[in-house]
Amino acid sequence: MPRCFYLPAALLPSSACADYRWNFPEPVTPIARDTLHIHNEFMLIITALFVVVFAIMIYSMIAHRKSAGRPPARFSGPAGGVQWFWVLVPFAILLLIDFVLMGIPAYRAVVDMEDTRTRADMVLKVTGMQWKWQYEYPDSGIKYISTMSTPREQIGNREAKGEHYLLEVDNPVVLPVGKKVRILLTSTDVIHTWWVPQFGVKRDAIPGFLRETWVRIEEPGTYRGQCAELCGKDHGFMPVVVRAVPEAEYLAWADLKKAEQAAAAGGTDRVWSRDELLVKGKDVYAKQCAVCHQANGQGLPPAFPALSGSKIVAGPLLSPAGKLMKDSHLDRVLNGKEGSAMQAFGNTLSDTELAAVVTFERNSFGNTGGDLIQPAQIKSLR
Amino acid sequence: MSTATTAGRDARPPAHGGRYRGGILRWLTTTNHKDIGTMYLTFALLMFFVGGAMILAVRAELFQPGLQLMKPEFFNQLIGVHALVMIFAALMPAATGFANWQLPLMIGAPDMALPRINNWGFWLLPPAALLLTLPFFLALFGIGDGAVATGWTLYAPLSVQGGIGVDFAIFAIHLLGVSSILGSINIIVTLFNLRAPGMTMMKLPLFAWGWLMTAFLLIATIPVLAGAVTMLLTDRHFGTHFFDAAGGGDPILFQHLFWFFGHPEVYILLLPLWGLVPHVVATFSRKPIYGYKAQVVSFIAIGVLSVIVWAHHFFTAGMPVPALLYFMYSTMSISLPLAVLFFCWIATMWRGAITFETPMLFALGFIVLFGVAGLTGLVLADVAADAQYHHSYFVVAHFHYALFAGGIMGVMAGVYYWLPKWTGHMFSEKLGKLHFWLTVVSFNLTFMPQFFLGLAGMPRRIPDYALQFAEFNAISTVGSFILGLSQLIFAYNIWRCVKGGEKAADKVWEGAEGLEWELSSPPPHHSWEIRPNFDNR
């Protein structure tokens, strides 16, 4: 009977909390521990309900089978006070389960989960975009993009899959252990959902709005999750990786990251050679653009147009007066295209990265524009 | 049937001579409830296999980590169209087919009250199904980029960004919605006006009560869905910004509108079957239905509650604490009327004389497995735990226990229960039992592992997954192929039964009660031309 299948399903969570395969992964935040506790309690309750109810039914199936030879009864409702009492008892029990046994712990957990503002030690801003995450630390001015680092060869089964297949990124989020982190979420294009199972936190990132949640990570370690809301073709390929470290290590990391960022932004004050731009542009293209426009620039028309031989890419870079032209190549890259998956990269990439990738696109995939643009020019156009 | 207003009493519609067109024209123009019922059921069975084939392709892709068979774009199209086909083109038409065949027989009416509308209600379905699937074929000729790839929920702004598949889906939904509303009006009018003399509302068969609630829910919620997808259409093509924050809109508005329809939709699919199951259980327990009034009240309570709990479908979208609490507790309260139904089903069996023919097996499988759906639904209502379950395979498993075990297996119980009445032949009991056991075992093999996948953290709607999820996905895929192939036995058994076989008695099942069993098997093309009197029952 189906019951045999279901029993282990519900019993195991309570007996094997730490077992990754059968239940929530090991919780590392107060919320996740709460959630796991509630989940285990609820699973016990519903398993008990299931067993009791269907034990009665199966007893009836056996005892009241026709071949047992008793004539069927004719009753069609409770008769008399005693029967009414027994009919109402199950509902009293269910009321108790719904609104007391389950309802009260659930109430507390909800209030706790939504308490993002009390004593928050720091803020992390998460921005979802097709198909990567941007992380921003407003306190220290750090801001970077995190994309999946699993090679496409592994996904296409041309290479052996690594240990953290699909759950690895180039730039993980780094957070200090033991601090209450208020997380603000938004998106630049469609709805994404930021989810790390071990944090017990899952919240939608909605374009044009801010949502919030919070974590206090108790154990140092690397925690992995994924986007949980269907967000287009590479929904399955935008993992979340969080590295939780002691506070001192976090501060050191933040200093290093700030210095790195300053160095990268520093490119605007000098003139870049064509080769320098092409090398950097190739790197940026592979990370930001190749998902849609493909590594060979052929795109996936009609949703993702080809850059190779594109009229827009072949068009003039700037107006004769040196101004940004509407619907030009540069305009598309900086401001995106409304109603399509093309994002406004002006918001997410540095001046140098933008100059490099635009130069790269105009001189690759058979495009022979020959022209280039300097990071300083991008800076002045903003 | 121009006598709708007076037929409730003693009107006798004029008997027709057999002036029927032959061939395809008969089916295109028929206004006979039995013909239309047959067309609905045949269409539903056909689309059940279409939707099933789509999801088997998806399960094949998910057999192992890595992308083997298809691109993620195509994967996204298959999952969304699978859901739309199964919900709108398989499950709903099956229930409407039951209503067409059975309601007039069960309430002693000569036909449905609005036969021409009935015909139109059916013939809107094939074009809708065509609209849903056509973009797949257009893409082969380089037109557009395939079918709707947003999942059946069509969440904006992803659906604003999508290709022509979204537009096709919007128009398909409009056609399906019109069809559902026409069907619902017809059923309400029939049940209010064409009951046999003496059949008061509280003597109406439970199946009719279940359908009555479904019909009201459809009329209440389909227009909201139609409005939502029309706003989507104007956002896509006419520069409005209902769902775009940049123009003052809100993407979450779409979710509110969608689920105001979407949550009642679950009960729209299930209420006719909750009405059907007591008949089957009572028949094979050889006992009257237990707690008739309590079940009717529960149907009404579930119908009312279903339209005030919608936001539990997007707790993770973020809302104020009072809203979270309200939607949590109101959702939990649905368990009370549902518990009444479970109680009555089991009490109907209690001290009966039970036998286990195929329809009873499916009804029992329905009760047990739908129990799993109900109980997991109770924990999903909890906002804190939902933060883990939501958007994960836990939810996928939960709603397949509700809609396959609760929906499709309920339909199968009904088909096996009434098929001898419709065809005049008995089906093969041996094949029926084989079909049941294969279905119930492979169903659990498919969906039980998905509960664990969800708990371990696998999101839904991903074409590829991390290595830790590999074993359960492999098991699930094996189960799904057995499940899919077992349904061929179902189709074959129906086919054999239509073609011939042992002659069915008028009262097919020993313990069956109700007006439909007083007619011959199969019933004459026009039945109950002389209304049965229900005064003394």
PDB file of N, CA and C in Angstrom, chain B residues 323-374:
ATOM      1  N   ALA B 323      -0.443  40.361   7.060  1.00  0.00           N
ATOM      2  CA  ALA B 323      -0.921  39.662   5.866  1.00  0.00           C
ATOM      3  C   ALA B 323      -0.428  38.223   5.873  1.00  0.00           C
ATOM      4  N   LEU B 324       0.846  38.038   6.229  1.00  0.00           N
ATOM      5  CA  LEU B 324       1.389  36.685   6.292  1.00  0.00           C
ATOM      6  C   LEU B 324       0.566  35.831   7.250  1.00  0.00           C
ATOM      7  N   LEU B 325       0.283  36.397   8.430  1.00  0.00           N
ATOM      8  CA  LEU B 325      -0.452  35.630   9.437  1.00  0.00           C
ATOM      9  C   LEU B 325      -1.861  35.325   8.968  1.00  0.00           C
ATOM     10  N   TYR B 326      -2.515  36.328   8.375  1.00  0.00           N
ATOM     11  CA  TYR B 326      -3.879  36.103   7.891  1.00  0.00           C
ATOM     12  C   TYR B 326      -3.915  34.974   6.871  1.00  0.00           C
ATOM     13  N   PHE B 327      -3.021  35.042   5.882  1.00  0.00           N
ATOM     14  CA  PHE B 327      -3.067  34.017   4.833  1.00  0.00           C
ATOM     15  C   PHE B 327      -2.644  32.650   5.372  1.00  0.00           C
ATOM     16  N   MET B 328      -1.773  32.647   6.373  1.00  0.00           N
ATOM     17  CA  MET B 328      -1.372  31.371   6.975  1.00  0.00           C
ATOM     18  C   MET B 328      -2.556  30.715   7.695  1.00  0.00           C
ATOM     19  N   TYR B 329      -3.204  31.484   8.572  1.00  0.00           N
ATOM     20  CA  TYR B 329      -4.273  30.868   9.368  1.00  0.00           C
ATOM     21  C   TYR B 329      -5.498  30.544   8.520  1.00  0.00           C
ATOM     22  N   SER B 330      -5.813  31.408   7.549  1.00  0.00           N
ATOM     23  CA  SER B 330      -6.987  31.100   6.726  1.00  0.00           C
ATOM     24  C   SER B 330      -6.724  29.848   5.895  1.00  0.00           C
ATOM     25  N   THR B 331      -5.467  29.689   5.443  1.00  0.00           N
ATOM     26  CA  THR B 331      -5.148  28.488   4.680  1.00  0.00           C
ATOM     27  C   THR B 331      -5.280  27.244   5.555  1.00  0.00           C
ATOM     28  N   MET B 332      -4.762  27.334   6.775  1.00  0.00           N
ATOM     29  CA  MET B 332      -4.862  26.181   7.680  1.00  0.00           C
ATOM     30  C   MET B 332      -6.316  25.809   7.930  1.00  0.00           C
ATOM     31  N   SER B 333      -7.203  26.813   7.945  1.00  0.00           N
ATOM     32  CA  SER B 333      -8.588  26.515   8.300  1.00  0.00           C
ATOM     33  C   SER B 333      -9.288  25.688   7.218  1.00  0.00           C
ATOM     34  N   ILE B 334      -8.726  25.647   6.000  1.00  0.00           N
ATOM     35  CA  ILE B 334      -9.329  24.795   4.969  1.00  0.00           C
ATOM     36  C   ILE B 334      -9.252  23.326   5.376  1.00  0.00           C
ATOM     37  N   SER B 335      -8.295  23.008   6.263  1.00  0.00           N
ATOM     38  CA  SER B 335      -8.179  21.608   6.673  1.00  0.00           C
ATOM     39  C   SER B 335      -9.436  21.120   7.399  1.00  0.00           C
ATOM     40  N   LEU B 336     -10.208  22.043   7.979  1.00  0.00           N
ATOM     41  CA  LEU B 336     -11.389  21.595   8.742  1.00  0.00           C
ATOM     42  C   LEU B 336     -12.488  21.013   7.838  1.00  0.00           C
ATOM     43  N   PRO B 337     -12.987  21.773   6.848  1.00  0.00           N
ATOM     44  CA  PRO B 337     -13.984  21.143   5.975  1.00  0.00           C
ATOM     45  C   PRO B 337     -13.430  19.927   5.217  1.00  0.00           C
ATOM     46  N   LEU B 338     -12.126  19.964   4.895  1.00  0.00           N
ATOM     47  CA  LEU B 338     -11.556  18.808   4.204  1.00  0.00           C
ATOM     48  C   LEU B 338     -11.574  17.582   5.111  1.00  0.00           C
ATOM     49  N   ALA B 339     -11.308  17.815   6.410  1.00  0.00           N
ATOM     50  CA  ALA B 339     -11.337  16.699   7.349  1.00  0.00           C
ATOM     51  C   ALA B 339     -12.743  16.110   7.437  1.00  0.00           C
ATOM     52  N   VAL B 340     -13.760  16.975   7.313  1.00  0.00           N
ATOM     53  CA  VAL B 340     -15.135  16.477   7.312  1.00  0.00           C
ATOM     54  C   VAL B 340     -15.327  15.486   6.170  1.00  0.00           C
ATOM     55  N   LEU B 341     -14.786  15.847   4.980  1.00  0.00           N
ATOM     56  CA  LEU B 341     -14.931  14.957   3.827  1.00  0.00           C
ATOM     57  C   LEU B 341     -14.249  13.614   4.093  1.00  0.00           C
ATOM     58  N   PHE B 342     -12.994  13.670   4.578  1.00  0.00           N
ATOM     59  CA  PHE B 342     -12.289  12.422   4.865  1.00  0.00           C
ATOM     60  C   PHE B 342     -13.070  11.576   5.865  1.00  0.00           C
ATOM     61  N   PHE B 343     -13.557  12.244   6.896  1.00  0.00           N
ATOM     62  CA  PHE B 343     -14.319  11.543   7.926  1.00  0.00           C
ATOM     63  C   PHE B 343     -15.521  10.834   7.298  1.00  0.00           C
ATOM     64  N   CYS B 344     -16.240  11.561   6.446  1.00  0.00           N
ATOM     65  CA  CYS B 344     -17.452  10.986   5.844  1.00  0.00           C
ATOM     66  C   CYS B 344     -17.118   9.828   4.901  1.00  0.00           C
ATOM     67  N   TRP B 345     -15.992   9.964   4.151  1.00  0.00           N
ATOM     68  CA  TRP B 345     -15.619   8.879   3.230  1.00  0.00           C
ATOM     69  C   TRP B 345     -15.366   7.600   4.017  1.00  0.00           C
ATOM     70  N   ILE B 346     -14.621   7.737   5.121  1.00  0.00           N
ATOM     71  CA  ILE B 346     -14.276   6.542   5.892  1.00  0.00           C
ATOM     72  C   ILE B 346     -15.503   6.021   6.638  1.00  0.00           C
ATOM     73  N   ALA B 347     -16.332   6.954   7.148  1.00  0.00           N
ATOM     74  CA  ALA B 347     -17.542   6.529   7.862  1.00  0.00           C
ATOM     75  C   ALA B 347     -18.510   5.834   6.912  1.00  0.00           C
ATOM     76  N   THR B 348     -18.471   6.189   5.619  1.00  0.00           N
ATOM     77  CA  THR B 348     -19.332   5.508   4.645  1.00  0.00           C
ATOM     78  C   THR B 348     -18.921   4.044   4.518  1.00  0.00           C
ATOM     79  N   MET B 349     -17.607   3.796   4.624  1.00  0.00           N
ATOM     80  CA  MET B 349     -17.140   2.414   4.526  1.00  0.00           C
ATOM     81  C   MET B 349     -17.439   1.622   5.798  1.00  0.00           C
ATOM     82  N   TRP B 350     -17.489   2.318   6.909  1.00  0.00           N
ATOM     83  CA  TRP B 350     -17.559   1.672   8.231  1.00  0.00           C
ATOM     84  C   TRP B 350     -18.776   0.767   8.332  1.00  0.00           C
ATOM     85  N   ARG B 351     -18.544  -0.483   8.683  1.00  0.00           N
ATOM     86  CA  ARG B 351     -19.593  -1.504   8.847  1.00  0.00           C
ATOM     87  C   ARG B 351     -20.399  -1.708   7.576  1.00  0.00           C
ATOM     88  N   GLY B 352     -19.779  -1.472   6.429  1.00  0.00           N
ATOM     89  CA  GLY B 352     -20.405  -1.813   5.163  1.00  0.00           C
ATOM     90  C   GLY B 352     -20.064  -3.247   4.806  1.00  0.00           C
ATOM     91  N   ALA B 353     -20.334  -3.595   3.545  1.00  0.00           N
ATOM     92  CA  ALA B 353     -19.912  -4.901   3.023  1.00  0.00           C
ATOM     93  C   ALA B 353     -19.076  -4.592   1.792  1.00  0.00           C
ATOM     94  N   ILE B 354     -17.775  -4.429   2.009  1.00  0.00           N
ATOM     95  CA  ILE B 354     -16.926  -3.783   1.003  1.00  0.00           C
ATOM     96  C   ILE B 354     -16.360  -4.801   0.019  1.00  0.00           C
ATOM     97  N   THR B 355     -16.427  -4.462  -1.266  1.00  0.00           N
ATOM     98  CA  THR B 355     -15.695  -5.231  -2.282  1.00  0.00           C
ATOM     99  C   THR B 355     -14.772  -4.268  -3.010  1.00  0.00           C
ATOM    100  N   PHE B 356     -13.801  -4.852  -3.737  1.00  0.00           N
ATOM    101  CA  PHE B 356     -12.713  -4.022  -4.269  1.00  0.00           C
ATOM    102  C   PHE B 356     -12.603  -4.120  -5.785  1.00  0.00           C
ATOM    103  N   GLU B 357     -13.654  -3.741  -6.476  1.00  0.00           N
ATOM    104  CA  GLU B 357     -13.578  -3.661  -7.921  1.00  0.00           C
ATOM    105  C   GLU B 357     -12.721  -2.442  -8.316  1.00  0.00           C
ATOM    106  N   THR B 358     -12.354  -2.373  -9.590  1.00  0.00           N
ATOM    107  CA  THR B 358     -11.432  -1.322 -10.041  1.00  0.00           C
ATOM    108  C   THR B 358     -11.858   0.095  -9.626  1.00  0.00           C
ATOM    109  N   PRO B 359     -13.119   0.512  -9.824  1.00  0.00           N
ATOM    110  CA  PRO B 359     -13.462   1.887  -9.418  1.00  0.00           C
ATOM    111  C   PRO B 359     -13.224   2.120  -7.924  1.00  0.00           C
ATOM    112  N   MET B 360     -13.513   1.124  -7.100  1.00  0.00           N
ATOM    113  CA  MET B 360     -13.308   1.254  -5.659  1.00  0.00           C
ATOM    114  C   MET B 360     -11.812   1.357  -5.358  1.00  0.00           C
ATOM    115  N   LEU B 361     -11.006   0.559  -6.058  1.00  0.00           N
ATOM    116  CA  LEU B 361      -9.560   0.644  -5.829  1.00  0.00           C
ATOM    117  C   LEU B 361      -9.069   2.055  -6.112  1.00  0.00           C
ATOM    118  N   PHE B 362      -9.516   2.621  -7.232  1.00  0.00           N
ATOM    119  CA  PHE B 362      -9.072   3.978  -7.556  1.00  0.00           C
ATOM    120  C   PHE B 362      -9.597   4.989  -6.533  1.00  0.00           C
ATOM    121  N   ALA B 363     -10.819   4.767  -6.045  1.00  0.00           N
ATOM    122  CA  ALA B 363     -11.347   5.691  -5.041  1.00  0.00           C
ATOM    123  C   ALA B 363     -10.533   5.599  -3.753  1.00  0.00           C
ATOM    124  N   LEU B 364     -10.155   4.368  -3.361  1.00  0.00           N
ATOM    125  CA  LEU B 364      -9.360   4.213  -2.136  1.00  0.00           C
ATOM    126  C   LEU B 364      -7.968   4.810  -2.328  1.00  0.00           C
ATOM    127  N   GLY B 365      -7.361   4.549  -3.494  1.00  0.00           N
ATOM    128  CA  GLY B 365      -6.053   5.144  -3.793  1.00  0.00           C
ATOM    129  C   GLY B 365      -6.146   6.660  -3.744  1.00  0.00           C
ATOM    130  N   PHE B 366      -7.217   7.183  -4.310  1.00  0.00           N
ATOM    131  CA  PHE B 366      -7.477   8.625  -4.278  1.00  0.00           C
ATOM    132  C   PHE B 366      -7.499   9.131  -2.835  1.00  0.00           C
ATOM    133  N   ILE B 367      -8.250   8.444  -1.963  1.00  0.00           N
ATOM    134  CA  ILE B 367      -8.409   8.936  -0.587  1.00  0.00           C
ATOM    135  C   ILE B 367      -7.057   8.955   0.133  1.00  0.00           C
ATOM    136  N   VAL B 368      -6.303   7.857   0.012  1.00  0.00           N
ATOM    137  CA  VAL B 368      -5.040   7.767   0.754  1.00  0.00           C
ATOM    138  C   VAL B 368      -4.027   8.782   0.212  1.00  0.00           C
ATOM    139  N   LEU B 369      -3.857   8.806  -1.107  1.00  0.00           N
ATOM    140  CA  LEU B 369      -2.813   9.670  -1.675  1.00  0.00           C
ATOM    141  C   LEU B 369      -3.210  11.134  -1.596  1.00  0.00           C
ATOM    142  N   PHE B 370      -4.505  11.407  -1.755  1.00  0.00           N
ATOM    143  CA  PHE B 370      -4.924  12.784  -1.579  1.00  0.00           C
ATOM    144  C   PHE B 370      -4.721  13.212  -0.126  1.00  0.00           C
ATOM    145  N   GLY B 371      -4.769  12.237   0.787  1.00  0.00           N
ATOM    146  CA  GLY B 371      -4.439  12.526   2.189  1.00  0.00           C
ATOM    147  C   GLY B 371      -3.028  13.069   2.320  1.00  0.00           C
ATOM    148  N   VAL B 372      -2.102  12.497   1.560  1.00  0.00           N
ATOM    149  CA  VAL B 372      -0.717  12.999   1.589  1.00  0.00           C
ATOM    150  C   VAL B 372      -0.687  14.450   1.116  1.00  0.00           C
ATOM    151  N   ALA B 373      -1.435  14.738   0.048  1.00  0.00           N
ATOM    152  CA  ALA B 373      -1.478  16.109  -0.472  1.00  0.00           C
ATOM    153  C   ALA B 373      -2.055  17.058   0.564  1.00  0.00           C
ATOM    154  N   GLY B 374      -3.132  16.639   1.228  1.00  0.00           N
ATOM    155  CA  GLY B 374      -3.777  17.499   2.210  1.00  0.00           C
ATOM    156  C   GLY B 374      -2.863  17.796   3.385  1.00  0.00           C
TER     157      GLY B 374
END
